[in-house]
mmCIF file of C-alpha atoms in Angstrom:
data_model
loop_
_atom_site.group_PDB
_atom_site.id
_atom_site.type_symbol
_atom_site.label_atom_id
_atom_site.label_comp_id
_atom_site.label_asym_id
_atom_site.label_seq_id
_atom_site.Cartn_x
_atom_site.Cartn_y
_atom_site.Cartn_z
ATOM 1 C CA MET A 1 -6.418 -0.946 1.869
ATOM 2 C CA LEU A 2 -9.725 -1.400 3.344
ATOM 3 C CA GLU A 3 -9.471 0.940 6.230
ATOM 4 C CA PHE A 4 -11.681 0.658 9.416
ATOM 5 C CA ASN A 5 -11.441 4.362 10.294
ATOM 6 C CA ASP A 6 -13.736 6.510 12.370
ATOM 7 C CA GLY A 7 -13.977 9.126 9.841
ATOM 8 C CA SER A 8 -16.308 11.725 11.308
ATOM 9 C CA HIS A 9 -17.098 15.089 9.429
ATOM 10 C CA PRO A 10 -17.759 18.357 10.850
ATOM 11 C CA HIS A 11 -20.531 19.137 8.407
ATOM 12 C CA CYS A 12 -22.296 15.667 8.736
ATOM 13 C CA LYS A 13 -24.368 15.404 12.110
ATOM 14 C CA LEU A 14 -24.881 11.702 11.696
ATOM 15 C CA CYS A 15 -21.151 10.968 11.573
ATOM 16 C CA LYS A 16 -20.578 10.710 15.139
ATOM 17 C CA GLU A 17 -18.286 8.554 17.276
ATOM 18 C CA SER A 18 -21.135 6.294 18.122
ATOM 19 C CA ASP A 19 -21.680 5.512 14.304
ATOM 20 C CA PHE A 20 -18.090 3.877 14.281
ATOM 21 C CA GLU A 21 -19.306 1.612 17.242
ATOM 22 C CA GLU A 22 -22.718 0.745 15.353
ATOM 23 C CA LEU A 23 -20.518 -0.045 12.162
ATOM 24 C CA ARG A 24 -18.451 -2.469 14.170
ATOM 25 C CA LEU A 25 -21.605 -4.254 15.322
ATOM 26 C CA GLY A 26 -22.742 -4.529 11.674
ATOM 27 C CA ILE A 27 -25.639 -2.026 11.868
ATOM 28 C CA THR A 28 -25.981 1.583 10.923
ATOM 29 C CA SER A 29 -29.062 3.524 11.679
ATOM 30 C CA CYS A 30 -30.349 6.329 9.557
ATOM 31 C CA ASN A 31 -33.049 8.917 10.606
ATOM 32 C CA ASN A 32 -32.885 11.062 7.247
ATOM 33 C CA SER A 33 -31.400 8.585 4.723
ATOM 34 C CA ILE A 34 -30.721 9.615 1.050
ATOM 35 C CA LEU A 35 -30.962 7.277 -1.999
ATOM 36 C CA GLN A 36 -27.651 6.131 -3.657
ATOM 37 C CA PRO A 37 -26.195 9.647 -4.767
ATOM 38 C CA LEU A 38 -24.757 10.009 -8.291
ATOM 39 C CA ILE A 39 -22.216 12.221 -6.868
ATOM 40 C CA PHE A 40 -19.951 11.796 -3.525
ATOM 41 C CA VAL A 41 -18.017 14.581 -2.092
ATOM 42 C CA LEU A 42 -14.454 13.569 -0.628
ATOM 43 C CA ALA A 43 -13.761 15.595 2.581
ATOM 44 C CA GLY A 44 -9.943 15.370 2.124
ATOM 45 C CA ILE A 45 -8.601 15.574 5.800
ATOM 46 C CA PRO A 46 -11.752 16.509 8.028
ATOM 47 C CA GLY A 47 -11.079 19.024 10.453
ATOM 48 C CA LEU A 48 -8.072 20.384 8.815
ATOM 49 C CA GLU A 49 -9.518 21.891 5.712
ATOM 50 C CA SER A 50 -7.795 25.125 6.419
ATOM 51 C CA SER A 51 -4.440 23.193 6.107
ATOM 52 C CA HIS A 52 -5.035 21.472 2.901
ATOM 53 C CA GLY A 53 -2.721 23.918 1.120
ATOM 54 C CA TRP A 54 0.022 23.061 3.558
ATOM 55 C CA PHE A 55 -0.625 19.245 3.381
ATOM 56 C CA SER A 56 -0.248 19.519 -0.393
ATOM 57 C CA VAL A 57 3.386 20.491 -0.343
ATOM 58 C CA PRO A 58 4.632 17.121 1.182
ATOM 59 C CA PHE A 59 2.112 15.190 -0.859
ATOM 60 C CA PHE A 60 3.424 16.826 -4.127
ATOM 61 C CA LEU A 61 7.034 16.362 -3.079
ATOM 62 C CA VAL A 62 6.411 12.784 -2.199
ATOM 63 C CA PHE A 63 4.875 12.408 -5.604
ATOM 64 C CA VAL A 64 7.789 13.803 -7.465
ATOM 65 C CA ILE A 65 10.353 11.732 -5.565
ATOM 66 C CA THR A 66 8.476 8.666 -6.095
ATOM 67 C CA ILE A 67 8.130 9.109 -9.745
ATOM 68 C CA ILE A 68 11.701 10.032 -10.302
ATOM 69 C CA GLY A 69 13.074 7.422 -8.025
ATOM 70 C CA ASN A 70 11.006 4.385 -9.504
ATOM 71 C CA ALA A 71 11.458 5.684 -13.132
ATOM 72 C CA THR A 72 15.371 5.713 -12.284
ATOM 73 C CA ILE A 73 15.315 2.074 -10.992
ATOM 74 C CA LEU A 74 13.383 0.742 -14.005
ATOM 75 C CA CYS A 75 15.723 2.587 -16.549
ATOM 76 C CA ILE A 76 18.799 1.419 -14.786
ATOM 77 C CA ILE A 77 17.368 -2.339 -14.732
ATOM 78 C CA ARG A 78 16.528 -2.047 -18.300
ATOM 79 C CA MET A 79 19.808 -0.683 -19.375
ATOM 80 C CA GLU A 80 22.069 -2.769 -17.321
ATOM 81 C CA LYS A 81 21.872 -6.254 -18.624
ATOM 82 C CA SER A 82 24.024 -7.615 -15.638
ATOM 83 C CA LEU A 83 20.819 -6.658 -13.488
ATOM 84 C CA HIS A 84 18.657 -8.969 -15.386
ATOM 85 C CA GLU A 85 18.547 -11.299 -12.391
ATOM 86 C CA PRO A 86 15.406 -12.483 -10.354
ATOM 87 C CA MET A 87 16.032 -10.122 -7.658
ATOM 88 C CA PHE A 88 16.275 -7.108 -9.766
ATOM 89 C CA LEU A 89 13.303 -8.138 -11.935
ATOM 90 C CA VAL A 90 11.221 -8.644 -8.873
ATOM 91 C CA LEU A 91 12.261 -5.075 -7.870
ATOM 92 C CA ALA A 92 11.338 -3.677 -11.112
ATOM 93 C CA MET A 93 7.821 -5.126 -10.621
ATOM 94 C CA LEU A 94 7.814 -3.317 -7.391
ATOM 95 C CA SER A 95 8.618 -0.201 -9.129
ATOM 96 C CA VAL A 96 5.835 -0.534 -11.587
ATOM 97 C CA VAL A 97 3.260 -1.099 -8.873
ATOM 98 C CA ASP A 98 4.557 1.894 -6.792
ATOM 99 C CA LEU A 99 4.349 4.096 -9.755
ATOM 100 C CA SER A 100 0.791 2.824 -10.370
ATOM 101 C CA LEU A 101 -0.089 3.289 -6.568
ATOM 102 C CA VAL A 102 0.910 6.959 -6.334
ATOM 103 C CA SER A 103 -0.622 7.774 -9.818
ATOM 104 C CA ALA A 104 -3.955 6.484 -8.633
ATOM 105 C CA THR A 105 -3.996 8.308 -5.286
ATOM 106 C CA VAL A 106 -1.971 11.447 -5.118
ATOM 107 C CA PRO A 107 -3.226 13.599 -8.202
ATOM 108 C CA ARG A 108 -6.811 13.124 -6.898
ATOM 109 C CA MET A 109 -5.644 14.380 -3.391
ATOM 110 C CA LEU A 110 -3.838 17.389 -4.793
ATOM 111 C CA GLY A 111 -7.095 18.328 -6.743
ATOM 112 C CA ILE A 112 -8.768 18.292 -3.457
ATOM 113 C CA PHE A 113 -6.058 20.226 -1.676
ATOM 114 C CA TRP A 114 -5.314 22.802 -4.585
ATOM 115 C CA MET A 115 -8.684 23.228 -6.437
ATOM 116 C CA ASN A 116 -11.033 21.984 -3.822
ATOM 117 C CA ALA A 117 -12.154 19.512 -6.372
ATOM 118 C CA LYS A 118 -14.005 17.222 -3.980
ATOM 119 C CA GLU A 119 -16.837 15.899 -6.090
ATOM 120 C CA ILE A 120 -16.462 12.442 -7.433
ATOM 121 C CA SER A 121 -19.259 10.540 -9.329
ATOM 122 C CA PHE A 122 -20.386 7.181 -7.845
ATOM 123 C CA ASN A 123 -18.781 4.972 -10.742
ATOM 124 C CA ALA A 124 -15.531 6.926 -10.367
ATOM 125 C CA CYS A 125 -15.646 6.070 -6.718
ATOM 126 C CA LEU A 126 -16.152 2.561 -7.462
ATOM 127 C CA THR A 127 -13.130 2.522 -9.828
ATOM 128 C CA GLN A 128 -10.956 3.990 -6.912
ATOM 129 C CA MET A 129 -12.458 1.499 -4.626
ATOM 130 C CA PHE A 130 -11.010 -1.425 -6.670
ATOM 131 C CA PHE A 131 -7.721 -0.078 -8.348
ATOM 132 C CA ILE A 132 -6.209 1.695 -5.149
ATOM 133 C CA PRO A 133 -6.333 -1.232 -2.700
ATOM 134 C CA SER A 134 -5.370 -3.576 -5.612
ATOM 135 C CA PHE A 135 -2.358 -1.764 -6.175
ATOM 136 C CA TYR A 136 -1.415 -2.284 -2.344
ATOM 137 C CA VAL A 137 -2.376 -5.919 -2.440
ATOM 138 C CA MET A 138 0.036 -6.369 -5.538
ATOM 139 C CA GLU A 139 2.615 -4.610 -3.520
ATOM 140 C CA SER A 140 2.337 -6.842 -0.574
ATOM 141 C CA GLY A 141 2.426 -9.838 -2.834
ATOM 142 C CA ILE A 142 5.581 -8.589 -4.551
ATOM 143 C CA LEU A 143 7.127 -8.182 -1.095
ATOM 144 C CA LEU A 144 6.393 -11.888 -0.371
ATOM 145 C CA ALA A 145 8.033 -12.746 -3.754
ATOM 146 C CA MET A 146 11.254 -10.715 -2.744
ATOM 147 C CA ALA A 147 11.169 -12.680 0.619
ATOM 148 C CA PHE A 148 11.036 -15.939 -1.382
ATOM 149 C CA ASP A 149 13.700 -14.714 -3.594
ATOM 150 C CA ARG A 150 16.191 -14.063 -0.607
ATOM 151 C CA PHE A 151 15.048 -17.495 0.781
ATOM 152 C CA VAL A 152 16.062 -19.355 -2.166
ATOM 153 C CA ALA A 153 19.283 -17.253 -2.433
ATOM 154 C CA PHE A 154 20.324 -18.107 1.086
ATOM 155 C CA LEU A 155 19.299 -21.819 1.369
ATOM 156 C CA PHE A 156 19.609 -23.112 -2.263
ATOM 157 C CA PRO A 157 22.249 -20.846 -3.608
ATOM 158 C CA LEU A 158 23.354 -23.178 -6.285
ATOM 159 C CA ARG A 159 19.877 -23.823 -7.650
ATOM 160 C CA TYR A 160 18.834 -20.098 -7.390
ATOM 161 C CA THR A 161 18.650 -19.276 -11.229
ATOM 162 C CA THR A 162 17.041 -22.716 -11.938
ATOM 163 C CA ILE A 163 14.338 -22.236 -9.072
ATOM 164 C CA LEU A 164 13.696 -18.623 -10.052
ATOM 165 C CA ALA A 165 13.774 -18.956 -13.786
ATOM 166 C CA ASN A 166 11.954 -16.187 -15.974
ATOM 167 C CA ASN A 167 9.073 -18.480 -16.537
ATOM 168 C CA ILE A 168 8.592 -18.878 -12.730
ATOM 169 C CA LEU A 169 8.993 -14.872 -12.203
ATOM 170 C CA VAL A 170 6.197 -14.586 -15.023
ATOM 171 C CA LYS A 171 4.009 -17.154 -13.102
ATOM 172 C CA MET A 172 4.548 -15.358 -9.753
ATOM 173 C CA ALA A 173 3.640 -11.798 -11.485
ATOM 174 C CA LEU A 174 0.514 -13.343 -12.638
ATOM 175 C CA ALA A 175 -0.445 -14.824 -9.399
ATOM 176 C CA VAL A 176 0.178 -11.524 -7.787
ATOM 177 C CA LEU A 177 -2.104 -9.782 -10.317
ATOM 178 C CA ALA A 178 -4.806 -12.535 -10.109
ATOM 179 C CA ARG A 179 -5.037 -12.689 -6.513
ATOM 180 C CA ALA A 180 -5.538 -8.820 -6.417
ATOM 181 C CA ALA A 181 -8.151 -9.043 -8.896
ATOM 182 C CA ALA A 182 -10.080 -12.131 -7.286
ATOM 183 C CA VAL A 183 -10.088 -10.548 -3.712
ATOM 184 C CA LEU A 184 -11.047 -7.090 -4.616
ATOM 185 C CA THR A 185 -13.495 -7.426 -7.484
ATOM 186 C CA PRO A 186 -16.312 -7.984 -4.836
ATOM 187 C CA ALA A 187 -15.692 -4.497 -3.386
ATOM 188 C CA PRO A 188 -17.259 -2.471 -5.999
ATOM 189 C CA ILE A 189 -19.812 -4.873 -6.568
ATOM 190 C CA LEU A 190 -21.051 -5.118 -3.089
ATOM 191 C CA ALA A 191 -20.946 -1.120 -2.750
ATOM 192 C CA LYS A 192 -22.921 -0.841 -5.754
ATOM 193 C CA ARG A 193 -25.720 -2.806 -3.960
ATOM 194 C CA LEU A 194 -25.806 -0.193 -1.070
ATOM 195 C CA GLU A 195 -29.240 1.477 -1.808
ATOM 196 C CA SER A 196 -29.290 4.235 0.888
ATOM 197 C CA PHE A 197 -26.734 6.243 2.597
ATOM 198 C CA GLN A 198 -26.547 8.638 5.783
ATOM 199 C CA THR A 199 -24.751 11.556 3.691
ATOM 200 C CA HIS A 200 -23.001 11.901 0.480
ATOM 201 C CA ILE A 201 -19.827 13.238 2.246
ATOM 202 C CA ILE A 202 -17.150 10.742 2.693
ATOM 203 C CA ALA A 203 -14.895 11.769 5.417
ATOM 204 C CA TYR A 204 -11.837 10.607 3.384
ATOM 205 C CA SER A 205 -9.240 11.623 0.669
ATOM 206 C CA TYR A 206 -10.401 9.026 -1.542
ATOM 207 C CA CYS A 207 -12.964 6.459 -1.961
ATOM 208 C CA ALA A 208 -12.029 3.779 0.472
ATOM 209 C CA TYR A 209 -14.441 0.704 0.710
ATOM 210 C CA MET A 210 -15.068 0.885 4.385
ATOM 211 C CA ALA A 211 -15.512 4.739 4.431
ATOM 212 C CA VAL A 212 -18.260 4.255 1.762
ATOM 213 C CA VAL A 213 -19.828 1.455 3.852
ATOM 214 C CA GLN A 214 -19.648 3.551 7.115
ATOM 215 C CA ILE A 215 -22.004 6.073 5.686
ATOM 216 C CA ALA A 216 -24.460 3.365 4.344
ATOM 217 C CA CYS A 217 -27.718 2.748 6.005
ATOM 218 C CA GLY A 218 -28.984 -0.594 7.233
ATOM 219 C CA ASP A 219 -27.292 -4.014 7.932
ATOM 220 C CA VAL A 220 -23.507 -3.853 6.646
ATOM 221 C CA SER A 221 -22.129 -6.837 8.552
ATOM 222 C CA LYS A 222 -21.468 -8.740 5.317
ATOM 223 C CA HIS A 223 -19.458 -5.865 4.180
ATOM 224 C CA ILE A 224 -17.410 -5.768 7.360
ATOM 225 C CA VAL A 225 -16.694 -9.431 7.101
ATOM 226 C CA TYR A 226 -15.623 -9.163 3.820
ATOM 227 C CA GLY A 227 -13.266 -6.440 4.627
ATOM 228 C CA LEU A 228 -11.736 -8.514 7.463
ATOM 229 C CA MET A 229 -11.334 -11.471 5.065
ATOM 230 C CA VAL A 230 -9.579 -9.225 2.580
ATOM 231 C CA ILE A 231 -7.101 -8.127 5.149
ATOM 232 C CA VAL A 232 -6.377 -11.733 6.513
ATOM 233 C CA ALA A 233 -6.170 -13.188 3.067
ATOM 234 C CA THR A 234 -3.737 -10.592 1.824
ATOM 235 C CA VAL A 235 -1.713 -8.776 4.371
ATOM 236 C CA GLY A 236 -1.980 -11.386 7.146
ATOM 237 C CA PHE A 237 -1.150 -14.243 4.691
ATOM 238 C CA ASP A 238 1.945 -12.411 3.207
ATOM 239 C CA LEU A 239 3.258 -11.079 6.401
ATOM 240 C CA PHE A 240 3.106 -14.551 7.811
ATOM 241 C CA PHE A 241 5.064 -16.228 5.052
ATOM 242 C CA ILE A 242 7.533 -13.204 4.923
ATOM 243 C CA ILE A 243 8.283 -13.594 8.745
ATOM 244 C CA LEU A 244 8.681 -17.376 8.340
ATOM 245 C CA SER A 245 11.073 -16.777 5.283
ATOM 246 C CA TYR A 246 13.190 -14.445 7.167
ATOM 247 C CA GLY A 247 13.217 -16.595 10.130
ATOM 248 C CA LEU A 248 14.623 -19.524 8.245
ATOM 249 C CA ILE A 249 17.131 -17.123 6.554
ATOM 250 C CA LEU A 250 18.362 -15.940 9.934
ATOM 251 C CA CYS A 251 18.600 -19.548 11.216
ATOM 252 C CA ALA A 252 20.829 -20.107 8.287
ATOM 253 C CA VAL A 253 22.823 -17.145 8.540
ATOM 254 C CA PHE A 254 23.780 -17.585 12.415
ATOM 255 C CA GLN A 255 24.906 -21.158 11.385
ATOM 256 C CA ILE A 256 27.680 -19.481 9.305
ATOM 257 C CA PRO A 257 31.202 -19.747 11.296
ATOM 258 C CA SER A 258 32.733 -16.552 9.884
ATOM 259 C CA TRP A 259 31.503 -13.290 11.475
ATOM 260 C CA GLU A 260 32.340 -11.458 8.328
ATOM 261 C CA ALA A 261 30.164 -13.699 6.191
ATOM 262 C CA ARG A 262 27.463 -13.265 8.523
ATOM 263 C CA GLY A 263 27.739 -9.653 8.430
ATOM 264 C CA LYS A 264 27.488 -9.676 4.653
ATOM 265 C CA ALA A 265 24.838 -11.894 4.561
ATOM 266 C CA LEU A 266 22.637 -9.844 7.085
ATOM 267 C CA SER A 267 23.415 -6.505 5.117
ATOM 268 C CA THR A 268 22.293 -8.169 1.928
ATOM 269 C CA CYS A 269 18.781 -8.533 3.740
ATOM 270 C CA GLY A 270 18.901 -5.302 5.355
ATOM 271 C CA SER A 271 17.367 -3.356 2.650
ATOM 272 C CA HIS A 272 14.394 -5.862 2.171
ATOM 273 C CA LEU A 273 13.729 -5.818 5.799
ATOM 274 C CA CYS A 274 13.542 -2.030 6.138
ATOM 275 C CA VAL A 275 11.063 -1.833 3.088
ATOM 276 C CA ILE A 276 8.987 -4.727 4.819
ATOM 277 C CA ALA A 277 9.108 -2.978 8.131
ATOM 278 C CA LEU A 278 8.094 0.319 6.486
ATOM 279 C CA PHE A 279 5.184 -0.991 4.303
ATOM 280 C CA TYR A 280 3.493 -3.099 7.022
ATOM 281 C CA SER A 281 3.961 -0.916 10.065
ATOM 282 C CA PRO A 282 1.173 1.594 9.527
ATOM 283 C CA VAL A 283 -1.454 -1.194 8.780
ATOM 284 C CA VAL A 284 -0.397 -3.326 11.755
ATOM 285 C CA PHE A 285 -0.491 -0.385 13.996
ATOM 286 C CA SER A 286 -3.890 0.634 12.582
ATOM 287 C CA VAL A 287 -5.380 -2.846 12.825
ATOM 288 C CA LEU A 288 -3.959 -3.302 16.689
ATOM 289 C CA ALA A 289 -5.450 0.046 17.474
ATOM 290 C CA GLN A 290 -8.924 -1.044 16.227
ATOM 291 C CA ILE A 291 -8.619 -4.455 18.056
ATOM 292 C CA LEU A 292 -7.528 -2.721 21.197
ATOM 293 C CA GLY A 293 -10.312 -0.146 21.023
ATOM 294 C CA TYR A 294 -8.132 2.870 20.690
ATOM 295 C CA HIS A 295 -9.604 5.453 18.572
ATOM 296 C CA MET A 296 -7.500 8.076 17.206
ATOM 297 C CA ALA A 297 -8.687 11.568 15.924
ATOM 298 C CA PRO A 298 -10.126 11.278 12.501
ATOM 299 C CA HIS A 299 -7.647 13.363 10.875
ATOM 300 C CA LEU A 300 -4.712 11.437 12.278
ATOM 301 C CA GLN A 301 -6.293 8.169 11.272
ATOM 302 C CA ILE A 302 -6.772 9.317 7.709
ATOM 303 C CA ILE A 303 -3.088 10.876 7.645
ATOM 304 C CA LEU A 304 -1.868 7.397 8.899
ATOM 305 C CA ASP A 305 -3.958 5.540 6.234
ATOM 306 C CA ASN A 306 -2.454 7.707 3.551
ATOM 307 C CA LEU A 307 0.925 6.725 4.667
ATOM 308 C CA TYR A 308 0.037 3.360 3.479
ATOM 309 C CA PHE A 309 0.228 4.693 -0.152
ATOM 310 C CA LEU A 310 2.726 7.508 0.009
ATOM 311 C CA VAL A 311 5.877 6.554 2.152
ATOM 312 C CA PRO A 312 6.856 3.248 0.877
ATOM 313 C CA PRO A 313 6.650 3.963 -2.785
ATOM 314 C CA MET A 314 8.861 6.947 -2.223
ATOM 315 C CA VAL A 315 11.462 5.281 0.069
ATOM 316 C CA ASN A 316 11.714 1.983 -1.658
ATOM 317 C CA PRO A 317 13.987 3.225 -4.476
ATOM 318 C CA LEU A 318 16.045 5.274 -2.067
ATOM 319 C CA ILE A 319 16.722 2.039 0.212
ATOM 320 C CA TYR A 320 17.500 -0.223 -2.669
ATOM 321 C CA GLY A 321 19.490 2.556 -4.448
ATOM 322 C CA ALA A 322 21.625 2.937 -1.348
ATOM 323 C CA GLN A 323 21.945 -0.791 -0.290
ATOM 324 C CA ILE A 324 22.369 -2.719 -3.422
ATOM 325 C CA LYS A 325 25.897 -2.193 -4.673
ATOM 326 C CA GLN A 326 25.072 -2.633 -8.488
ATOM 327 C CA MET A 327 22.454 -0.201 -8.325
ATOM 328 C CA ARG A 328 24.379 2.252 -6.369
ATOM 329 C CA GLU A 329 27.355 2.109 -8.663
ATOM 330 C CA ARG A 330 25.031 2.545 -11.714
ATOM 331 C CA VAL A 331 23.410 5.536 -10.153
ATOM 332 C CA LEU A 332 26.824 7.261 -9.257
ATOM 333 C CA GLN A 333 28.049 6.303 -12.784
ATOM 334 C CA ILE A 334 25.062 8.201 -14.189
ATOM 335 C CA LEU A 335 25.628 11.126 -11.930
ATOM 336 C CA HIS A 336 29.369 11.356 -12.825
ATOM 337 C CA CYS A 337 28.484 11.347 -16.592
ATOM 338 C CA HIS A 338 25.896 14.286 -16.259
ATOM 339 C CA ARG A 339 28.598 16.293 -14.314
ATOM 340 C CA ASN A 340 31.027 15.754 -17.004
#
């Protein structure tokens, strides 16, 4: 996402805590500025450089589990014709975005941790700046689509397949893609216009838009406004309608007279609610911390921000594989065949 971190770096005298306060006011001061560099240096996790090797282990394991889990979900949905339903097709879209997200972030981080490959060209930085948050915004949009799927399934069960026909699913997917492109295309364009910087060191593990803006010189108020607009127009919008959808679903569920039927209905929504809580909790916590003026240590902020992109893609297939009956049975069937 477009993180507002306080990313100071031990090798940069200008990156102090006061810089973050200046950034919030929209102006950064530079005594010894440099022109737009051809190469940036990604710091990884500032202050914990000596522990990069240890950090690489969980990052690598998360990457492997994510690839295997989401690839398995896609294969099962493709092979099992009974799973060619709206809910599972939306789940397949989620797995595709999860695979794209970790593929765009983790290999670069592992390069920093294992080979000290910290240099990144300015154009490559702009590319990361667009694609990484785009995949995050797409995932948020898909979670909203899944909430809408459950809303239709509970409140209009007889019209479920009619409302969520294949052509509607295609339009939803295109809308998610178009929104991400429209909202995040300005990020590299605005960053390209930044002419001078305090340093060429980005106190981050990838090229986050606000991390680059934070080391820029001059008036960056329009960049901050843009960053806030992106958060509101994507995460804020999606989270509002997800909460609204599940609020209406819960109202409908608690009107069911049978306790057994209520329990079955709530268990159906359980996996979706777990994924939603896991996905939005870090960003909500981070934004609230910024609003309340609580400044975490830079390395803790960066680790938390990395959780946006690492944990949900890994956990999503595990949750759905365990909670959804058809998915669980198919996985157990595959494992049983391999044993035999």
